[in-house]
Amino acid sequence: MSRPKWQIEDSVRLIRNVRNDGTYPGLDPGAPLVRRGSIGYVVDVGTFLQDQIIYSVNFLDIDMIVGCREEELIGAEEPWTPSRFEFREKVRIIVELPVGSDAVIAEGAIGEIIKVIRDAPGGVAYHTHFDSLPGRILQIPERLLESLTPE
């Protein structure tokens, strides 16, 4: 097992939404706990299954301590580009989009976010899968997508 990247009192930023995996008391499994972009402070460092480092992070603005995996965190001072959507979120495209010479994604087509690309030219983009184009993943700029749920 590698050494922990962060130590107690380090300031970190969450890069993925964290939901209750069933271990947070008083909330249903799957309930949202902490939103991506939130900043907290490491209060403890431990392990899970002897090979995963888990950081207990105190998110002061919501008064909650949550266990986070190393890949869910970056240093609070590291560059961060917020995004509207994240992995597995369902979205709708707001324009008709030609795909090569043989296919079109119709305006209003529903897709699923496969990956967030924060450093794409022109701003945040997403690898997105549309049911209407099976087996293909497209990189779609954020400005062409809307949420299926009210924000």
mmCIF file of N, CA, C and O in Angstrom, residues 2-47:
data_model
loop_
_atom_site.group_PDB
_atom_site.id
_atom_site.type_symbol
_atom_site.label_atom_id
_atom_site.label_comp_id
_atom_site.label_asym_id
_atom_site.label_seq_id
_atom_site.Cartn_x
_atom_site.Cartn_y
_atom_site.Cartn_z
ATOM 1 N N SER A 2 0.479 2.243 -0.773
ATOM 2 C CA SER A 2 1.265 3.470 -0.859
ATOM 3 C C SER A 2 1.031 4.351 0.372
ATOM 4 O O SER A 2 0.100 4.153 1.138
ATOM 5 N N ARG A 3 1.873 5.345 0.504
ATOM 6 C CA ARG A 3 1.746 6.291 1.611
ATOM 7 C C ARG A 3 0.631 7.287 1.313
ATOM 8 O O ARG A 3 0.380 7.609 0.164
ATOM 9 N N PRO A 4 -0.021 7.785 2.349
ATOM 10 C CA PRO A 4 -1.099 8.761 2.133
ATOM 11 C C PRO A 4 -0.577 10.034 1.456
ATOM 12 O O PRO A 4 0.512 10.513 1.756
ATOM 13 N N LYS A 5 -1.357 10.550 0.547
ATOM 14 C CA LYS A 5 -1.017 11.784 -0.153
ATOM 15 C C LYS A 5 -1.238 12.998 0.741
ATOM 16 O O LYS A 5 -0.534 13.984 0.652
ATOM 17 N N TRP A 6 -2.271 12.940 1.598
ATOM 18 C CA TRP A 6 -2.590 14.056 2.487
ATOM 19 C C TRP A 6 -2.448 13.640 3.936
ATOM 20 O O TRP A 6 -2.590 12.475 4.288
ATOM 21 N N GLN A 7 -2.210 14.638 4.773
ATOM 22 C CA GLN A 7 -2.031 14.437 6.207
ATOM 23 C C GLN A 7 -3.138 15.176 6.959
ATOM 24 O O GLN A 7 -3.839 16.021 6.393
ATOM 25 N N ILE A 8 -3.246 14.897 8.246
ATOM 26 C CA ILE A 8 -4.223 15.564 9.091
ATOM 27 C C ILE A 8 -4.007 17.078 9.015
ATOM 28 O O ILE A 8 -2.877 17.551 9.020
ATOM 29 N N GLU A 9 -5.105 17.812 8.886
ATOM 30 C CA GLU A 9 -5.196 19.276 8.767
ATOM 31 C C GLU A 9 -4.986 19.788 7.347
ATOM 32 O O GLU A 9 -5.137 20.972 7.097
ATOM 33 N N ASP A 10 -4.653 18.911 6.374
ATOM 34 C CA ASP A 10 -4.532 19.367 4.985
ATOM 35 C C ASP A 10 -5.920 19.741 4.452
ATOM 36 O O ASP A 10 -6.924 19.105 4.764
ATOM 37 N N SER A 11 -5.946 20.762 3.616
ATOM 38 C CA SER A 11 -7.177 21.226 2.979
ATOM 39 C C SER A 11 -7.313 20.534 1.623
ATOM 40 O O SER A 11 -6.384 20.558 0.813
ATOM 41 N N VAL A 12 -8.478 19.911 1.386
ATOM 42 C CA VAL A 12 -8.707 19.147 0.151
ATOM 43 C C VAL A 12 -10.045 19.541 -0.477
ATOM 44 O O VAL A 12 -10.925 20.067 0.186
ATOM 45 N N ARG A 13 -10.146 19.271 -1.790
ATOM 46 C CA ARG A 13 -11.395 19.529 -2.526
ATOM 47 C C ARG A 13 -11.926 18.203 -3.054
ATOM 48 O O ARG A 13 -11.187 17.391 -3.600
ATOM 49 N N LEU A 14 -13.223 18.010 -2.925
ATOM 50 C CA LEU A 14 -13.900 16.825 -3.425
ATOM 51 C C LEU A 14 -14.172 17.006 -4.917
ATOM 52 O O LEU A 14 -14.712 18.033 -5.319
ATOM 53 N N ILE A 15 -13.793 16.031 -5.740
ATOM 54 C CA ILE A 15 -13.974 16.170 -7.186
ATOM 55 C C ILE A 15 -15.144 15.341 -7.724
ATOM 56 O O ILE A 15 -15.434 15.388 -8.909
ATOM 57 N N ARG A 16 -15.815 14.588 -6.861
ATOM 58 C CA ARG A 16 -17.014 13.829 -7.238
ATOM 59 C C ARG A 16 -18.048 14.000 -6.142
ATOM 60 O O ARG A 16 -17.708 14.108 -4.971
ATOM 61 N N ASN A 17 -19.318 13.999 -6.514
ATOM 62 C CA ASN A 17 -20.356 13.977 -5.487
ATOM 63 C C ASN A 17 -20.202 12.696 -4.686
ATOM 64 O O ASN A 17 -19.906 11.642 -5.247
ATOM 65 N N VAL A 18 -20.422 12.792 -3.379
ATOM 66 C CA VAL A 18 -20.355 11.610 -2.515
ATOM 67 C C VAL A 18 -21.750 11.332 -1.985
ATOM 68 O O VAL A 18 -22.439 12.228 -1.494
ATOM 69 N N ARG A 19 -22.161 10.079 -2.131
ATOM 70 C CA ARG A 19 -23.463 9.626 -1.637
ATOM 71 C C ARG A 19 -23.250 8.610 -0.524
ATOM 72 O O ARG A 19 -22.197 7.994 -0.427
ATOM 73 N N ASN A 20 -24.271 8.426 0.268
ATOM 74 C CA ASN A 20 -24.203 7.472 1.367
ATOM 75 C C ASN A 20 -24.119 6.047 0.821
ATOM 76 O O ASN A 20 -24.995 5.602 0.089
ATOM 77 N N ASP A 21 -23.058 5.358 1.176
ATOM 78 C CA ASP A 21 -22.896 3.965 0.762
ATOM 79 C C ASP A 21 -23.545 3.007 1.762
ATOM 80 O O ASP A 21 -23.356 1.804 1.701
ATOM 81 N N GLY A 22 -24.301 3.575 2.679
ATOM 82 C CA GLY A 22 -24.961 2.765 3.704
ATOM 83 C C GLY A 22 -24.261 2.844 5.038
ATOM 84 O O GLY A 22 -24.770 2.345 6.035
ATOM 85 N N THR A 23 -23.095 3.486 5.085
ATOM 86 C CA THR A 23 -22.342 3.563 6.329
ATOM 87 C C THR A 23 -22.554 4.871 7.080
ATOM 88 O O THR A 23 -22.129 4.987 8.224
ATOM 89 N N TYR A 24 -23.220 5.845 6.452
ATOM 90 C CA TYR A 24 -23.468 7.110 7.144
ATOM 91 C C TYR A 24 -24.810 7.012 7.868
ATOM 92 O O TYR A 24 -25.852 6.806 7.242
ATOM 93 N N PRO A 25 -24.805 7.141 9.198
ATOM 94 C CA PRO A 25 -26.035 6.920 9.969
ATOM 95 C C PRO A 25 -27.082 8.001 9.740
ATOM 96 O O PRO A 25 -26.772 9.169 9.514
ATOM 97 N N GLY A 26 -28.342 7.568 9.775
ATOM 98 C CA GLY A 26 -29.460 8.499 9.722
ATOM 99 C C GLY A 26 -29.899 8.903 8.327
ATOM 100 O O GLY A 26 -30.859 9.648 8.174
ATOM 101 N N LEU A 27 -29.216 8.443 7.297
ATOM 102 C CA LEU A 27 -29.594 8.756 5.925
ATOM 103 C C LEU A 27 -29.732 7.468 5.125
ATOM 104 O O LEU A 27 -29.012 6.501 5.358
ATOM 105 N N ASP A 28 -30.635 7.489 4.158
ATOM 106 C CA ASP A 28 -30.836 6.315 3.313
ATOM 107 C C ASP A 28 -29.615 6.075 2.423
ATOM 108 O O ASP A 28 -28.955 7.035 2.003
ATOM 109 N N PRO A 29 -29.322 4.811 2.094
ATOM 110 C CA PRO A 29 -28.265 4.540 1.120
ATOM 111 C C PRO A 29 -28.574 5.257 -0.193
ATOM 112 O O PRO A 29 -29.719 5.298 -0.633
ATOM 113 N N GLY A 30 -27.557 5.855 -0.778
ATOM 114 C CA GLY A 30 -27.715 6.602 -2.022
ATOM 115 C C GLY A 30 -28.020 8.077 -1.816
ATOM 116 O O GLY A 30 -27.972 8.855 -2.768
ATOM 117 N N ALA A 31 -28.335 8.466 -0.585
ATOM 118 C CA ALA A 31 -28.644 9.878 -0.313
ATOM 119 C C ALA A 31 -27.376 10.718 -0.517
ATOM 120 O O ALA A 31 -26.282 10.306 -0.149
ATOM 121 N N PRO A 32 -27.518 11.910 -1.116
ATOM 122 C CA PRO A 32 -26.348 12.774 -1.304
ATOM 123 C C PRO A 32 -25.770 13.213 0.039
ATOM 124 O O PRO A 32 -26.518 13.544 0.958
ATOM 125 N N LEU A 33 -24.434 13.213 0.122
ATOM 126 C CA LEU A 33 -23.755 13.679 1.336
ATOM 127 C C LEU A 33 -23.029 14.998 1.101
ATOM 128 O O LEU A 33 -23.282 15.977 1.784
ATOM 129 N N VAL A 34 -22.107 15.000 0.120
ATOM 130 C CA VAL A 34 -21.287 16.190 -0.130
ATOM 131 C C VAL A 34 -21.172 16.400 -1.632
ATOM 132 O O VAL A 34 -20.928 15.453 -2.383
ATOM 133 N N ARG A 35 -21.327 17.644 -2.077
ATOM 134 C CA ARG A 35 -21.274 17.983 -3.500
ATOM 135 C C ARG A 35 -19.841 18.197 -3.955
ATOM 136 O O ARG A 35 -19.023 18.762 -3.240
ATOM 137 N N ARG A 36 -19.552 17.775 -5.191
ATOM 138 C CA ARG A 36 -18.231 17.989 -5.777
ATOM 139 C C ARG A 36 -17.885 19.477 -5.730
ATOM 140 O O ARG A 36 -18.766 20.329 -5.846
ATOM 141 N N GLY A 37 -16.613 19.763 -5.545
ATOM 142 C CA GLY A 37 -16.152 21.142 -5.432
ATOM 143 C C GLY A 37 -16.051 21.616 -3.994
ATOM 144 O O GLY A 37 -15.406 22.619 -3.723
ATOM 145 N N SER A 38 -16.675 20.896 -3.064
ATOM 146 C CA SER A 38 -16.633 21.289 -1.656
ATOM 147 C C SER A 38 -15.229 21.128 -1.096
ATOM 148 O O SER A 38 -14.506 20.195 -1.455
ATOM 149 N N ILE A 39 -14.865 22.033 -0.194
ATOM 150 C CA ILE A 39 -13.547 22.004 0.445
ATOM 151 C C ILE A 39 -13.710 21.580 1.894
ATOM 152 O O ILE A 39 -14.625 22.028 2.589
ATOM 153 N N GLY A 40 -12.820 20.691 2.334
ATOM 154 C CA GLY A 40 -12.823 20.229 3.714
ATOM 155 C C GLY A 40 -11.401 20.042 4.211
ATOM 156 O O GLY A 40 -10.430 20.290 3.487
ATOM 157 N N TYR A 41 -11.291 19.568 5.447
ATOM 158 C CA TYR A 41 -9.986 19.383 6.093
ATOM 159 C C TYR A 41 -9.861 17.948 6.574
ATOM 160 O O TYR A 41 -10.788 17.412 7.194
ATOM 161 N N VAL A 42 -8.728 17.333 6.290
ATOM 162 C CA VAL A 42 -8.473 15.957 6.707
ATOM 163 C C VAL A 42 -8.374 15.924 8.229
ATOM 164 O O VAL A 42 -7.598 16.684 8.821
ATOM 165 N N VAL A 43 -9.173 15.053 8.865
ATOM 166 C CA VAL A 43 -9.138 14.912 10.316
ATOM 167 C C VAL A 43 -8.630 13.545 10.748
ATOM 168 O O VAL A 43 -8.293 13.346 11.917
ATOM 169 N N ASP A 44 -8.549 12.593 9.799
ATOM 170 C CA ASP A 44 -8.019 11.265 10.120
ATOM 171 C C ASP A 44 -7.670 10.562 8.816
ATOM 172 O O ASP A 44 -8.258 10.841 7.768
ATOM 173 N N VAL A 45 -6.717 9.655 8.887
ATOM 174 C CA VAL A 45 -6.313 8.857 7.732
ATOM 175 C C VAL A 45 -6.338 7.400 8.168
ATOM 176 O O VAL A 45 -5.733 7.041 9.177
ATOM 177 N N GLY A 46 -7.069 6.562 7.414
ATOM 178 C CA GLY A 46 -7.160 5.150 7.753
ATOM 179 C C GLY A 46 -7.126 4.296 6.504
ATOM 180 O O GLY A 46 -6.828 4.785 5.411
ATOM 181 N N THR A 47 -7.452 3.024 6.667
ATOM 182 C CA THR A 47 -7.470 2.115 5.527
ATOM 183 C C THR A 47 -8.783 1.336 5.516
ATOM 184 O O THR A 47 -9.457 1.202 6.534
#
